[in-house]
Structure formats: C-alpha cells, structure tokens
Amino acid sequence: MSASTVSDYINKRVSVTLRDGRHWVGTLKSADIHMNLILENCTERIYSADDAPEEDNLGLMMVRGVNVMAIGLIDTLKEATEVDIEKLRCASAPAE
C-alpha cells in the first residue's frame, strides 16, 4: 500500500495490525511516506478464543512505519451495530 492511498484514510477509523501481533483501532490523523501513523482515540483490541475482544484505551498514539503490517478502514456502521448487539446480549444474560 502506498502513502498516497493511506492519505485517503485521514480522519477515518482504521484498524492497524503491528509486526508484534497487536491490533490497534483509532482515527488516523496523519501519515507520511514512511507509513508513520498518528492515531487519535486509539484502542488496542485483545482477542481470545473464549471471550469477546477486550479493548484497552491508549489515547493518542504514534506508530513507526516499520512496525505496521497492515492498515484498513473500519466499517463504522457495522462496528456500531456489533457493539449494540453485544450490549444487548450482556444485558439479557441471566444473572449468576
């Protein structure tokens, strides 16, 4: 992916997979020709086989381009719907 394509993602929610396997989601505020990224309202998504993904708030983050494995747009409408469904599932679950 070239930097000119990434510039189309500015001010949009993106998913970034890092070389060490971490998965960050945030609003892309800046990108340069080296794929250095600045993410606003960034969260780290931690996946496990047993549970729904957990999120850890990171805030404003800079990622060096050499650490970026993949970047892609987030479908914000689908993401909001999935979050709402998960909230409904948790609210309707019987208390233990």
Backbone atoms as SQL, in Angstrom:
CREATE TABLE atoms (id INTEGER PRIMARY KEY, chain TEXT, resi INTEGER, resn TEXT, atom TEXT, x REAL, y REAL, z REAL);
INSERT INTO atoms VALUES
  (1, 'A', 1, 'MET', 'N', 0.855, -1.170, 0.000),
  (2, 'A', 1, 'MET', 'CA', 0.000, 0.000, 0.000),
  (3, 'A', 1, 'MET', 'C', 0.901, 1.233, 0.000),
  (4, 'A', 2, 'SER', 'N', 0.620, 2.159, -0.858),
  (5, 'A', 2, 'SER', 'CA', 1.448, 3.362, -0.939),
  (6, 'A', 2, 'SER', 'C', 0.915, 4.443, 0.001),
  (7, 'A', 3, 'ALA', 'N', 1.751, 5.423, 0.306),
  (8, 'A', 3, 'ALA', 'CA', 1.358, 6.510, 1.206),
  (9, 'A', 3, 'ALA', 'C', 0.216, 7.331, 0.613),
  (10, 'A', 4, 'SER', 'N', 0.150, 7.420, -0.715),
  (11, 'A', 4, 'SER', 'CA', -0.938, 8.191, -1.319),
  (12, 'A', 4, 'SER', 'C', -2.288, 7.531, -1.059),
  (13, 'A', 5, 'THR', 'N', -2.331, 6.224, -0.975),
  (14, 'A', 5, 'THR', 'CA', -3.571, 5.522, -0.662),
  (15, 'A', 5, 'THR', 'C', -3.937, 5.726, 0.806),
  (16, 'A', 6, 'VAL', 'N', -2.953, 5.670, 1.687),
  (17, 'A', 6, 'VAL', 'CA', -3.197, 5.855, 3.116),
  (18, 'A', 6, 'VAL', 'C', -3.723, 7.262, 3.390),
  (19, 'A', 7, 'SER', 'N', -3.302, 8.240, 2.619),
  (20, 'A', 7, 'SER', 'CA', -3.770, 9.613, 2.839),
  (21, 'A', 7, 'SER', 'C', -5.284, 9.722, 2.645),
  (22, 'A', 8, 'ASP', 'N', -5.869, 8.786, 1.906),
  (23, 'A', 8, 'ASP', 'CA', -7.328, 8.778, 1.738),
  (24, 'A', 8, 'ASP', 'C', -8.025, 8.390, 3.037),
  (25, 'A', 9, 'TYR', 'N', -7.298, 7.799, 3.977),
  (26, 'A', 9, 'TYR', 'CA', -7.863, 7.336, 5.246),
  (27, 'A', 9, 'TYR', 'C', -7.828, 8.396, 6.350),
  (28, 'A', 10, 'ILE', 'N', -7.235, 9.555, 6.079),
  (29, 'A', 10, 'ILE', 'CA', -7.116, 10.604, 7.094),
  (30, 'A', 10, 'ILE', 'C', -8.508, 10.976, 7.623),
  (31, 'A', 11, 'ASN', 'N', -8.606, 11.096, 8.953),
  (32, 'A', 11, 'ASN', 'CA', -9.841, 11.424, 9.684),
  (33, 'A', 11, 'ASN', 'C', -10.893, 10.321, 9.603),
  (34, 'A', 12, 'LYS', 'N', -10.466, 9.101, 9.295),
  (35, 'A', 12, 'LYS', 'CA', -11.380, 7.954, 9.282),
  (36, 'A', 12, 'LYS', 'C', -10.868, 6.917, 10.280),
  (37, 'A', 13, 'ARG', 'N', -11.778, 6.053, 10.768),
  (38, 'A', 13, 'ARG', 'CA', -11.389, 4.988, 11.706),
  (39, 'A', 13, 'ARG', 'C', -10.692, 3.890, 10.930),
  (40, 'A', 14, 'VAL', 'N', -9.537, 3.510, 11.432),
  (41, 'A', 14, 'VAL', 'CA', -8.743, 2.474, 10.774),
  (42, 'A', 14, 'VAL', 'C', -8.357, 1.399, 11.785),
  (43, 'A', 15, 'SER', 'N', -8.051, 0.243, 11.244),
  (44, 'A', 15, 'SER', 'CA', -7.533, -0.877, 12.004),
  (45, 'A', 15, 'SER', 'C', -6.090, -1.069, 11.564),
  (46, 'A', 16, 'VAL', 'N', -5.173, -1.132, 12.546),
  (47, 'A', 16, 'VAL', 'CA', -3.758, -1.286, 12.239),
  (48, 'A', 16, 'VAL', 'C', -3.247, -2.549, 12.929),
  (49, 'A', 17, 'THR', 'N', -2.656, -3.440, 12.164),
  (50, 'A', 17, 'THR', 'CA', -2.012, -4.623, 12.722),
  (51, 'A', 17, 'THR', 'C', -0.516, -4.360, 12.740),
  (52, 'A', 18, 'LEU', 'N', 0.079, -4.547, 13.921),
  (53, 'A', 18, 'LEU', 'CA', 1.503, -4.277, 14.094),
  (54, 'A', 18, 'LEU', 'C', 2.323, -5.550, 13.927),
  (55, 'A', 19, 'ARG', 'N', 3.622, -5.402, 13.697),
  (56, 'A', 19, 'ARG', 'CA', 4.515, -6.550, 13.481),
  (57, 'A', 19, 'ARG', 'C', 4.527, -7.518, 14.647),
  (58, 'A', 20, 'ASP', 'N', 4.305, -7.018, 15.860),
  (59, 'A', 20, 'ASP', 'CA', 4.336, -7.906, 17.027),
  (60, 'A', 20, 'ASP', 'C', 2.980, -8.556, 17.305),
  (61, 'A', 21, 'GLY', 'N', 2.007, -8.354, 16.401),
  (62, 'A', 21, 'GLY', 'CA', 0.714, -9.017, 16.522),
  (63, 'A', 21, 'GLY', 'C', -0.362, -8.195, 17.193),
  (64, 'A', 22, 'ARG', 'N', 0.000, -7.033, 17.727),
  (65, 'A', 22, 'ARG', 'CA', -1.025, -6.196, 18.355),
  (66, 'A', 22, 'ARG', 'C', -1.952, -5.621, 17.298),
  (67, 'A', 23, 'HIS', 'N', -3.172, -5.281, 17.731),
  (68, 'A', 23, 'HIS', 'CA', -4.201, -4.775, 16.836),
  (69, 'A', 23, 'HIS', 'C', -4.741, -3.487, 17.430),
  (70, 'A', 24, 'TRP', 'N', -4.473, -2.366, 16.770),
  (71, 'A', 24, 'TRP', 'CA', -4.927, -1.062, 17.240),
  (72, 'A', 24, 'TRP', 'C', -6.002, -0.532, 16.315),
  (73, 'A', 25, 'VAL', 'N', -6.977, 0.157, 16.914),
  (74, 'A', 25, 'VAL', 'CA', -8.054, 0.797, 16.165),
  (75, 'A', 25, 'VAL', 'C', -8.122, 2.253, 16.627),
  (76, 'A', 26, 'GLY', 'N', -8.188, 3.169, 15.676),
  (77, 'A', 26, 'GLY', 'CA', -8.276, 4.583, 16.029),
  (78, 'A', 26, 'GLY', 'C', -8.547, 5.431, 14.797),
  (79, 'A', 27, 'THR', 'N', -8.645, 6.737, 15.028),
  (80, 'A', 27, 'THR', 'CA', -8.856, 7.686, 13.937),
  (81, 'A', 27, 'THR', 'C', -7.494, 8.127, 13.410),
  (82, 'A', 28, 'LEU', 'N', -7.262, 7.899, 12.142),
  (83, 'A', 28, 'LEU', 'CA', -5.986, 8.265, 11.531),
  (84, 'A', 28, 'LEU', 'C', -5.928, 9.776, 11.356),
  (85, 'A', 29, 'LYS', 'N', -4.962, 10.409, 12.036),
  (86, 'A', 29, 'LYS', 'CA', -4.819, 11.859, 11.959),
  (87, 'A', 29, 'LYS', 'C', -3.706, 12.273, 11.012),
  (88, 'A', 30, 'SER', 'N', -2.692, 11.419, 10.836),
  (89, 'A', 30, 'SER', 'CA', -1.574, 11.774, 9.970),
  (90, 'A', 30, 'SER', 'C', -0.853, 10.516, 9.505),
  (91, 'A', 31, 'ALA', 'N', -0.263, 10.618, 8.329),
  (92, 'A', 31, 'ALA', 'CA', 0.555, 9.536, 7.769),
  (93, 'A', 31, 'ALA', 'C', 1.586, 10.174, 6.847),
  (94, 'A', 32, 'ASP', 'N', 2.767, 9.568, 6.783),
  (95, 'A', 32, 'ASP', 'CA', 3.789, 10.098, 5.884),
  (96, 'A', 32, 'ASP', 'C', 4.269, 9.014, 4.916),
  (97, 'A', 33, 'ILE', 'N', 5.295, 9.344, 4.127),
  (98, 'A', 33, 'ILE', 'CA', 5.752, 8.408, 3.098),
  (99, 'A', 33, 'ILE', 'C', 6.413, 7.168, 3.681),
  (100, 'A', 34, 'HIS', 'N', 6.787, 7.207, 4.958),
  (101, 'A', 34, 'HIS', 'CA', 7.399, 6.054, 5.613),
  (102, 'A', 34, 'HIS', 'C', 6.366, 5.194, 6.332),
  (103, 'A', 35, 'MET', 'N', 5.106, 5.542, 6.195),
  (104, 'A', 35, 'MET', 'CA', 3.978, 4.867, 6.834),
  (105, 'A', 35, 'MET', 'C', 3.956, 5.093, 8.352),
  (106, 'A', 36, 'ASN', 'N', 4.636, 6.164, 8.818),
  (107, 'A', 36, 'ASN', 'CA', 4.488, 6.567, 10.209),
  (108, 'A', 36, 'ASN', 'C', 3.064, 7.081, 10.365),
  (109, 'A', 37, 'LEU', 'N', 2.387, 6.647, 11.417),
  (110, 'A', 37, 'LEU', 'CA', 0.981, 6.981, 11.599),
  (111, 'A', 37, 'LEU', 'C', 0.750, 7.645, 12.948),
  (112, 'A', 38, 'ILE', 'N', -0.211, 8.551, 12.999),
  (113, 'A', 38, 'ILE', 'CA', -0.691, 9.089, 14.268),
  (114, 'A', 38, 'ILE', 'C', -2.164, 8.714, 14.370),
  (115, 'A', 39, 'LEU', 'N', -2.509, 8.018, 15.456),
  (116, 'A', 39, 'LEU', 'CA', -3.873, 7.555, 15.697),
  (117, 'A', 39, 'LEU', 'C', -4.447, 8.269, 16.910),
  (118, 'A', 40, 'GLU', 'N', -5.635, 8.817, 16.758),
  (119, 'A', 40, 'GLU', 'CA', -6.337, 9.504, 17.842),
  (120, 'A', 40, 'GLU', 'C', -7.431, 8.576, 18.372),
  (121, 'A', 41, 'ASN', 'N', -7.734, 8.694, 19.662),
  (122, 'A', 41, 'ASN', 'CA', -8.740, 7.825, 20.294),
  (123, 'A', 41, 'ASN', 'C', -8.436, 6.359, 20.002),
  (124, 'A', 42, 'CYS', 'N', -7.186, 6.002, 20.171),
  (125, 'A', 42, 'CYS', 'CA', -6.706, 4.671, 19.833),
  (126, 'A', 42, 'CYS', 'C', -7.023, 3.678, 20.953),
  (127, 'A', 43, 'THR', 'N', -7.428, 2.494, 20.556),
  (128, 'A', 43, 'THR', 'CA', -7.634, 1.400, 21.495),
  (129, 'A', 43, 'THR', 'C', -6.905, 0.175, 20.963),
  (130, 'A', 44, 'GLU', 'N', -6.473, -0.667, 21.887),
  (131, 'A', 44, 'GLU', 'CA', -5.877, -1.944, 21.497),
  (132, 'A', 44, 'GLU', 'C', -6.928, -3.012, 21.692),
  (133, 'A', 45, 'ARG', 'N', -7.178, -3.789, 20.668),
  (134, 'A', 45, 'ARG', 'CA', -8.128, -4.897, 20.770),
  (135, 'A', 45, 'ARG', 'C', -7.355, -6.173, 21.067),
  (136, 'A', 46, 'ILE', 'N', -7.784, -6.835, 22.134),
  (137, 'A', 46, 'ILE', 'CA', -7.119, -8.060, 22.569),
  (138, 'A', 46, 'ILE', 'C', -8.097, -9.202, 22.374),
  (139, 'A', 47, 'TYR', 'N', -7.740, -10.125, 21.499),
  (140, 'A', 47, 'TYR', 'CA', -8.623, -11.229, 21.145),
  (141, 'A', 47, 'TYR', 'C', -8.233, -12.500, 21.907),
  (142, 'A', 48, 'SER', 'N', -9.254, -13.254, 22.292),
  (143, 'A', 48, 'SER', 'CA', -9.012, -14.575, 22.873),
  (144, 'A', 48, 'SER', 'C', -10.027, -15.533, 22.285),
  (145, 'A', 49, 'ALA', 'N', -9.729, -16.809, 22.318),
  (146, 'A', 49, 'ALA', 'CA', -10.612, -17.810, 21.724),
  (147, 'A', 49, 'ALA', 'C', -11.911, -17.956, 22.503),
  (148, 'A', 50, 'ASP', 'N', -11.889, -17.669, 23.797),
  (149, 'A', 50, 'ASP', 'CA', -13.057, -17.918, 24.646),
  (150, 'A', 50, 'ASP', 'C', -14.033, -16.757, 24.749),
  (151, 'A', 51, 'ASP', 'N', -13.520, -15.524, 24.743),
  (152, 'A', 51, 'ASP', 'CA', -14.365, -14.368, 25.037),
  (153, 'A', 51, 'ASP', 'C', -14.425, -13.412, 23.868),
  (154, 'A', 52, 'ALA', 'N', -15.322, -12.437, 24.017),
  (155, 'A', 52, 'ALA', 'CA', -15.383, -11.342, 23.058),
  (156, 'A', 52, 'ALA', 'C', -14.107, -10.510, 23.208),
  (157, 'A', 53, 'PRO', 'N', -13.714, -9.778, 22.170),
  (158, 'A', 53, 'PRO', 'CA', -12.481, -8.986, 22.268),
  (159, 'A', 53, 'PRO', 'C', -12.570, -7.953, 23.393),
  (160, 'A', 54, 'GLU', 'N', -11.454, -7.761, 24.077),
  (161, 'A', 54, 'GLU', 'CA', -11.357, -6.715, 25.087),
  (162, 'A', 54, 'GLU', 'C', -10.701, -5.512, 24.440),
  (163, 'A', 55, 'GLU', 'N', -10.984, -4.309, 24.987),
  (164, 'A', 55, 'GLU', 'CA', -10.362, -3.101, 24.471),
  (165, 'A', 55, 'GLU', 'C', -9.653, -2.369, 25.590),
  (166, 'A', 56, 'ASP', 'N', -8.445, -1.917, 25.303),
  (167, 'A', 56, 'ASP', 'CA', -7.647, -1.156, 26.245),
  (168, 'A', 56, 'ASP', 'C', -7.420, 0.220, 25.634),
  (169, 'A', 57, 'ASN', 'N', -7.871, 1.278, 26.319),
  (170, 'A', 57, 'ASN', 'CA', -7.730, 2.645, 25.818),
  (171, 'A', 57, 'ASN', 'C', -6.274, 3.072, 25.825),
  (172, 'A', 58, 'LEU', 'N', -5.786, 3.572, 24.683),
  (173, 'A', 58, 'LEU', 'CA', -4.407, 4.027, 24.565),
  (174, 'A', 58, 'LEU', 'C', -4.309, 5.535, 24.373),
  (175, 'A', 59, 'GLY', 'N', -5.373, 6.165, 23.863),
  (176, 'A', 59, 'GLY', 'CA', -5.361, 7.617, 23.627),
  (177, 'A', 59, 'GLY', 'C', -4.731, 7.966, 22.294),
  (178, 'A', 60, 'LEU', 'N', -3.815, 8.929, 22.310),
  (179, 'A', 60, 'LEU', 'CA', -3.135, 9.380, 21.102),
  (180, 'A', 60, 'LEU', 'C', -1.835, 8.592, 20.952),
  (181, 'A', 61, 'MET', 'N', -1.666, 7.926, 19.813),
  (182, 'A', 61, 'MET', 'CA', -0.500, 7.063, 19.611),
  (183, 'A', 61, 'MET', 'C', 0.170, 7.362, 18.273),
  (184, 'A', 62, 'MET', 'N', 1.487, 7.225, 18.275),
  (185, 'A', 62, 'MET', 'CA', 2.251, 7.290, 17.032),
  (186, 'A', 62, 'MET', 'C', 2.840, 5.916, 16.769),
  (187, 'A', 63, 'VAL', 'N', 2.748, 5.464, 15.536),
  (188, 'A', 63, 'VAL', 'CA', 3.288, 4.159, 15.149),
  (189, 'A', 63, 'VAL', 'C', 4.345, 4.403, 14.083),
  (190, 'A', 64, 'ARG', 'N', 5.531, 3.877, 14.310),
  (191, 'A', 64, 'ARG', 'CA', 6.573, 3.965, 13.281),
  (192, 'A', 64, 'ARG', 'C', 6.209, 3.037, 12.136),
  (193, 'A', 65, 'GLY', 'N', 6.442, 3.488, 10.933),
  (194, 'A', 65, 'GLY', 'CA', 6.071, 2.742, 9.744),
  (195, 'A', 65, 'GLY', 'C', 6.649, 1.347, 9.663),
  (196, 'A', 66, 'VAL', 'N', 7.854, 1.126, 10.209),
  (197, 'A', 66, 'VAL', 'CA', 8.462, -0.203, 10.141),
  (198, 'A', 66, 'VAL', 'C', 7.695, -1.219, 10.973),
  (199, 'A', 67, 'ASN', 'N', 6.837, -0.759, 11.881),
  (200, 'A', 67, 'ASN', 'CA', 6.065, -1.659, 12.732),
  (201, 'A', 67, 'ASN', 'C', 4.679, -1.976, 12.175),
  (202, 'A', 68, 'VAL', 'N', 4.287, -1.328, 11.080),
  (203, 'A', 68, 'VAL', 'CA', 2.952, -1.515, 10.507),
  (204, 'A', 68, 'VAL', 'C', 2.963, -2.703, 9.553),
  (205, 'A', 69, 'MET', 'N', 2.113, -3.699, 9.839),
  (206, 'A', 69, 'MET', 'CA', 1.961, -4.848, 8.932),
  (207, 'A', 69, 'MET', 'C', 0.807, -4.627, 7.963),
  (208, 'A', 70, 'ALA', 'N', -0.301, -4.075, 8.498),
  (209, 'A', 70, 'ALA', 'CA', -1.489, -3.870, 7.656),
  (210, 'A', 70, 'ALA', 'C', -2.301, -2.725, 8.226),
  (211, 'A', 71, 'ILE', 'N', -3.005, -2.037, 7.342),
  (212, 'A', 71, 'ILE', 'CA', -3.911, -0.969, 7.752),
  (213, 'A', 71, 'ILE', 'C', -5.144, -1.047, 6.866),
  (214, 'A', 72, 'GLY', 'N', -6.300, -0.835, 7.461),
  (215, 'A', 72, 'GLY', 'CA', -7.534, -0.883, 6.688),
  (216, 'A', 72, 'GLY', 'C', -8.614, -0.047, 7.330),
  (217, 'A', 73, 'LEU', 'N', -9.580, 0.329, 6.534),
  (218, 'A', 73, 'LEU', 'CA', -10.705, 1.114, 7.042),
  (219, 'A', 73, 'LEU', 'C', -11.630, 0.248, 7.880),
  (220, 'A', 74, 'ILE', 'N', -12.240, 0.863, 8.881),
  (221, 'A', 74, 'ILE', 'CA', -13.246, 0.208, 9.717),
  (222, 'A', 74, 'ILE', 'C', -14.621, 0.609, 9.188),
  (223, 'A', 75, 'ASP', 'N', -15.507, -0.351, 9.044),
  (224, 'A', 75, 'ASP', 'CA', -16.889, -0.067, 8.690),
  (225, 'A', 75, 'ASP', 'C', -17.583, 0.375, 9.974),
  (226, 'A', 76, 'THR', 'N', -17.679, 1.695, 10.187),
  (227, 'A', 76, 'THR', 'CA', -18.187, 2.222, 11.458),
  (228, 'A', 76, 'THR', 'C', -19.642, 1.850, 11.704),
  (229, 'A', 77, 'LEU', 'N', -20.446, 1.737, 10.650),
  (230, 'A', 77, 'LEU', 'CA', -21.844, 1.353, 10.825),
  (231, 'A', 77, 'LEU', 'C', -21.936, -0.088, 11.310),
  (232, 'A', 78, 'LYS', 'N', -21.177, -0.981, 10.696),
  (233, 'A', 78, 'LYS', 'CA', -21.176, -2.387, 11.118),
  (234, 'A', 78, 'LYS', 'C', -20.618, -2.523, 12.527),
  (235, 'A', 79, 'GLU', 'N', -19.546, -1.780, 12.823),
  (236, 'A', 79, 'GLU', 'CA', -18.938, -1.838, 14.149),
  (237, 'A', 79, 'GLU', 'C', -19.931, -1.377, 15.222),
  (238, 'A', 80, 'ALA', 'N', -20.667, -0.302, 14.973),
  (239, 'A', 80, 'ALA', 'CA', -21.644, 0.197, 15.938),
  (240, 'A', 80, 'ALA', 'C', -22.751, -0.819, 16.148),
  (241, 'A', 81, 'THR', 'N', -23.186, -1.485, 15.088),
  (242, 'A', 81, 'THR', 'CA', -24.233, -2.490, 15.184),
  (243, 'A', 81, 'THR', 'C', -23.754, -3.685, 15.999),
  (244, 'A', 82, 'GLU', 'N', -22.530, -4.138, 15.767),
  (245, 'A', 82, 'GLU', 'CA', -21.994, -5.272, 16.517),
  (246, 'A', 82, 'GLU', 'C', -21.850, -4.941, 17.993),
  (247, 'A', 83, 'VAL', 'N', -21.437, -3.721, 18.309),
  (248, 'A', 83, 'VAL', 'CA', -21.301, -3.307, 19.708),
  (249, 'A', 83, 'VAL', 'C', -22.667, -3.284, 20.371),
  (250, 'A', 84, 'ASP', 'N', -23.681, -2.758, 19.680),
  (251, 'A', 84, 'ASP', 'CA', -25.041, -2.713, 20.230),
  (252, 'A', 84, 'ASP', 'C', -25.580, -4.118, 20.475),
  (253, 'A', 85, 'ILE', 'N', -25.320, -5.044, 19.561),
  (254, 'A', 85, 'ILE', 'CA', -25.787, -6.422, 19.718),
  (255, 'A', 85, 'ILE', 'C', -25.110, -7.055, 20.930),
  (256, 'A', 86, 'GLU', 'N', -23.808, -6.809, 21.103),
  (257, 'A', 86, 'GLU', 'CA', -23.085, -7.376, 22.251),
  (258, 'A', 86, 'GLU', 'C', -23.618, -6.797, 23.558),
  (259, 'A', 87, 'LYS', 'N', -23.941, -5.496, 23.586),
  (260, 'A', 87, 'LYS', 'CA', -24.514, -4.889, 24.791),
  (261, 'A', 87, 'LYS', 'C', -25.862, -5.523, 25.111),
  (262, 'A', 88, 'LEU', 'N', -26.674, -5.755, 24.081),
  (263, 'A', 88, 'LEU', 'CA', -27.981, -6.395, 24.289),
  (264, 'A', 88, 'LEU', 'C', -27.799, -7.797, 24.829),
  (265, 'A', 89, 'ARG', 'N', -26.830, -8.540, 24.284),
  (266, 'A', 89, 'ARG', 'CA', -26.565, -9.909, 24.743),
  (267, 'A', 89, 'ARG', 'C', -26.179, -9.912, 26.225),
  (268, 'A', 90, 'CYS', 'N', -25.322, -8.987, 26.610),
  (269, 'A', 90, 'CYS', 'CA', -24.880, -8.913, 28.010),
  (270, 'A', 90, 'CYS', 'C', -26.035, -8.494, 28.921),
  (271, 'A', 91, 'ALA', 'N', -26.870, -7.588, 28.456),
  (272, 'A', 91, 'ALA', 'CA', -27.992, -7.102, 29.282),
  (273, 'A', 91, 'ALA', 'C', -29.056, -8.183, 29.465),
  (274, 'A', 92, 'SER', 'N', -29.227, -9.053, 28.465),
  (275, 'A', 92, 'SER', 'CA', -30.268, -10.056, 28.542),
  (276, 'A', 92, 'SER', 'C', -29.787, -11.367, 29.172),
  (277, 'A', 93, 'ALA', 'N', -28.485, -11.455, 29.446),
  (278, 'A', 93, 'ALA', 'CA', -27.940, -12.681, 30.051),
  (279, 'A', 93, 'ALA', 'C', -28.446, -12.815, 31.491),
  (280, 'A', 94, 'PRO', 'N', -28.810, -14.024, 31.902),
  (281, 'A', 94, 'PRO', 'CA', -29.294, -14.212, 33.269),
  (282, 'A', 94, 'PRO', 'C', -28.181, -13.942, 34.278),
  (283, 'A', 95, 'ALA', 'N', -28.566, -13.317, 35.383),
  (284, 'A', 95, 'ALA', 'CA', -27.604, -13.022, 36.448),
  (285, 'A', 95, 'ALA', 'C', -27.195, -14.325, 37.144),
  (286, 'A', 96, 'GLU', 'N', -25.917, -14.420, 37.467),
  (287, 'A', 96, 'GLU', 'CA', -25.411, -15.634, 38.118),
  (288, 'A', 96, 'GLU', 'C', -25.309, -15.441, 39.599);
